[in-house]
Coordinates of C-alpha atoms in Angstrom, one line a residue:
M26 CA 135.4 95.6 71.8
P27 CA 136.2 95.4 68.0
D28 CA 133.5 94.0 65.8
F29 CA 135.8 91.5 64.1
I30 CA 138.4 88.8 65.0
Y31 CA 141.6 87.5 63.6
L32 CA 141.5 83.9 62.4
A33 CA 144.9 82.3 62.5
S34 CA 144.1 79.3 60.3
Q35 CA 144.7 78.5 56.6
S36 CA 141.6 76.2 56.6
P37 CA 138.9 77.6 54.3
R38 CA 136.3 75.5 56.2
R39 CA 137.0 77.4 59.5
S40 CA 136.5 80.7 57.7
Q41 CA 133.2 79.4 56.2
L42 CA 132.0 78.3 59.6
L43 CA 132.8 81.7 61.1
D44 CA 130.7 83.2 58.2
Q45 CA 127.9 80.9 59.3
L46 CA 128.0 82.5 62.7
G47 CA 128.1 86.0 61.1
I48 CA 131.5 86.7 62.6
R49 CA 133.6 89.2 60.7
H50 CA 137.1 88.0 60.5
T51 CA 140.5 88.7 59.0
L52 CA 143.1 86.0 58.3
L53 CA 146.3 86.2 60.3
L54 CA 148.5 83.8 58.5
P55 CA 152.2 82.9 58.9
N56 CA 155.0 83.6 56.4
A57 CA 153.6 86.7 54.8
P58 CA 156.0 88.5 52.4
G59 CA 158.5 90.5 54.3
D60 CA 157.6 88.9 57.7
V61 CA 159.7 86.6 59.8
A62 CA 159.7 83.0 58.6
E63 CA 157.8 80.6 60.9
D64 CA 158.3 76.9 61.2
T65 CA 154.6 75.8 61.4
E66 CA 155.2 72.1 60.7
S67 CA 157.3 71.5 63.8
M68 CA 154.4 72.6 66.0
E69 CA 152.4 69.6 64.9
E70 CA 154.9 67.0 65.9
V71 CA 153.6 64.4 68.3
L72 CA 155.5 64.0 71.5
P73 CA 156.3 60.4 72.7
A74 CA 153.4 58.8 74.4
E75 CA 151.3 62.0 74.2
P76 CA 147.6 61.4 74.6
P77 CA 145.5 62.8 71.7
A78 CA 143.6 65.3 73.7
T79 CA 146.8 66.7 75.3
Y80 CA 148.3 66.8 71.8
V81 CA 145.6 68.8 70.1
E82 CA 145.3 71.3 73.0
R83 CA 149.0 71.8 73.1
V84 CA 149.3 72.3 69.3
T85 CA 146.4 74.8 69.4
A86 CA 148.1 76.8 72.3
L87 CA 151.3 76.8 70.3
K88 CA 149.6 78.1 67.2
L89 CA 147.9 80.8 69.3
D90 CA 151.2 81.8 70.9
A91 CA 152.7 82.2 67.4
A92 CA 149.6 84.1 66.1
V93 CA 149.8 86.6 69.1
Q94 CA 153.5 87.2 68.3
R95 CA 152.7 87.6 64.6
H96 CA 150.0 90.1 65.4
A97 CA 152.3 92.2 67.6
R98 CA 155.2 92.0 65.2
R99 CA 153.0 93.3 62.4
G100 CA 151.6 96.2 64.5
L101 CA 148.0 95.3 63.6
P102 CA 144.9 96.8 65.3
D103 CA 143.7 95.0 68.5
A104 CA 141.1 92.3 68.1
P105 CA 140.6 88.8 69.5
I106 CA 142.7 86.1 67.9
L107 CA 141.2 82.6 67.3
C108 CA 143.0 79.4 66.7
A109 CA 141.9 75.8 66.3
D110 CA 143.4 72.4 65.6
T111 CA 141.7 69.1 64.7
T112 CA 143.0 65.5 65.1
V113 CA 141.5 62.1 64.4
T114 CA 142.3 59.4 66.9
F115 CA 141.7 55.6 66.7
E116 CA 142.8 53.2 69.4
N117 CA 144.6 56.1 71.1
R118 CA 146.7 56.7 68.0
I119 CA 146.8 60.0 66.3
F120 CA 145.9 60.1 62.6
G121 CA 147.3 63.3 61.1
K122 CA 147.3 64.5 57.6
P123 CA 148.3 61.8 55.1
E124 CA 151.8 62.0 53.7
D125 CA 150.7 60.7 50.3
A126 CA 147.9 58.6 48.6
Q127 CA 149.3 55.4 50.0
D128 CA 149.2 56.8 53.6
A129 CA 145.6 58.0 53.0
R130 CA 144.6 54.5 51.8
R131 CA 146.2 53.0 55.0
M132 CA 144.3 55.3 57.3
L133 CA 141.0 54.8 55.6
S134 CA 141.5 51.0 55.6
E135 CA 142.0 51.1 59.4
L136 CA 139.0 53.3 60.0
S137 CA 136.8 51.2 57.7
G138 CA 133.9 49.6 59.6
R139 CA 135.0 51.1 62.9
S140 CA 134.3 54.1 65.1
H141 CA 136.9 56.7 65.9
R142 CA 137.1 60.1 67.7
V143 CA 137.6 63.5 66.2
L144 CA 139.1 66.1 68.7
T145 CA 139.0 69.8 67.9
A146 CA 140.6 72.2 70.3
V147 CA 139.8 75.9 70.0
A148 CA 141.5 78.8 71.7
L149 CA 140.9 82.6 71.8
Q150 CA 143.1 85.4 73.0
A151 CA 141.8 88.9 73.7
G152 CA 144.3 91.2 75.3
G153 CA 146.0 89.4 78.2
Q154 CA 143.1 86.8 78.6
R155 CA 142.9 83.5 77.0
W156 CA 140.0 81.0 76.7
A157 CA 140.1 77.4 75.4
A158 CA 137.7 74.5 74.8
L159 CA 137.8 71.0 73.5
S160 CA 135.1 69.3 71.3
V161 CA 135.0 65.5 71.1
S162 CA 132.9 63.7 68.5
H163 CA 132.6 60.1 67.3
V164 CA 132.5 59.0 63.6
T165 CA 131.8 55.6 62.2
F166 CA 132.7 54.6 58.7
A167 CA 130.8 51.9 56.9
A168 CA 132.8 48.8 55.9
L169 CA 134.7 50.0 52.8
C170 CA 136.2 47.8 50.1
A171 CA 139.6 48.5 48.6
Q172 CA 138.0 49.9 45.4
Q173 CA 135.9 52.4 47.4
I174 CA 138.9 53.6 49.3
A175 CA 141.0 53.9 46.2
A176 CA 138.2 55.8 44.4
Y177 CA 137.9 58.3 47.3
V178 CA 141.6 58.8 47.6
D179 CA 141.8 59.4 43.8
T180 CA 139.5 62.4 44.2
G181 CA 142.4 64.1 46.1
E182 CA 140.0 65.1 48.9
P183 CA 141.8 63.2 51.7
M184 CA 145.1 65.2 51.3
G185 CA 145.7 67.9 53.8
K186 CA 142.9 66.6 56.1
A187 CA 143.4 64.8 59.5
G188 CA 142.4 61.2 59.2
A189 CA 142.4 61.4 55.4
Y190 CA 138.8 62.5 55.0
G191 CA 136.5 65.6 54.9
V192 CA 133.1 65.0 56.5
Q193 CA 131.7 67.9 54.5
G194 CA 132.8 66.4 51.2
R195 CA 132.4 63.1 49.4
A196 CA 133.3 61.1 52.6
A197 CA 129.8 61.9 53.8
A198 CA 128.6 59.0 51.6
L199 CA 131.0 56.6 53.5
I200 CA 130.0 57.6 57.0
S201 CA 127.3 55.5 58.6
H202 CA 127.0 57.4 61.9
L203 CA 128.4 60.4 63.8
S204 CA 127.7 62.0 67.1
G205 CA 128.9 65.1 68.7
S206 CA 129.7 68.3 66.8
Y207 CA 129.4 68.2 63.0
S208 CA 131.1 71.6 62.8
G209 CA 133.8 70.3 65.2
I210 CA 134.5 67.4 62.9
M211 CA 134.8 70.0 60.0
G212 CA 137.4 71.8 62.1
L213 CA 135.7 74.5 64.2
P214 CA 133.0 73.6 66.8
L215 CA 130.6 76.4 66.6
Y216 CA 128.9 76.0 70.0
E217 CA 132.3 76.1 71.8
T218 CA 133.6 78.9 69.6
A219 CA 130.5 81.0 70.3
Q220 CA 131.0 80.4 74.0
L221 CA 134.6 81.7 73.8
L222 CA 133.6 84.7 71.8
R223 CA 130.9 85.6 74.3
A224 CA 133.3 85.2 77.1
A225 CA 135.5 87.8 75.4
G226 CA 132.6 90.2 75.2
M227 CA 131.5 89.7 71.6
H228 CA 127.9 89.7 70.7
I229 CA 126.8 86.5 68.9

């Protein structure tokens, strides 16, 4: 068993969380120079009436399929490949990454003073075997005024993040309660990830 894994994610937070576990990892990212172009955005499209848990698990599986093909195409050394995807859901609606500052303000206004769920699916492939898990957490925002929301959006932190916030950043001052997996809310549930890595034979 190799002493490292491939992380097929562009999220620096997921890389930092693997460092926290002491897991050596190499990034396996799409669209490297000279490689086949990959349409990564189409993978994240929501299907009609698709439940949030089904969505996040399906997207993670698609990302892992693409990463496995990428690994084979590039002729890289064998090692487990890890993928994850996070979505925020409120009233069974999926809150993805905001399109712009106005969209971020809209999301945060809807989440203000209410609880929502954060779902992070994680999947690991080693050889012909695949393991998967789902982490479900709950986050409650304090009641936010328009000025608070605008000030947070102006920091730029909400952009590129599901639900328009990052729990590990300035949004922590706006969250009154959370339950579940803090690392899962960040983007990689460490308990579930460690379980998958152990199942693949890695020592944690």
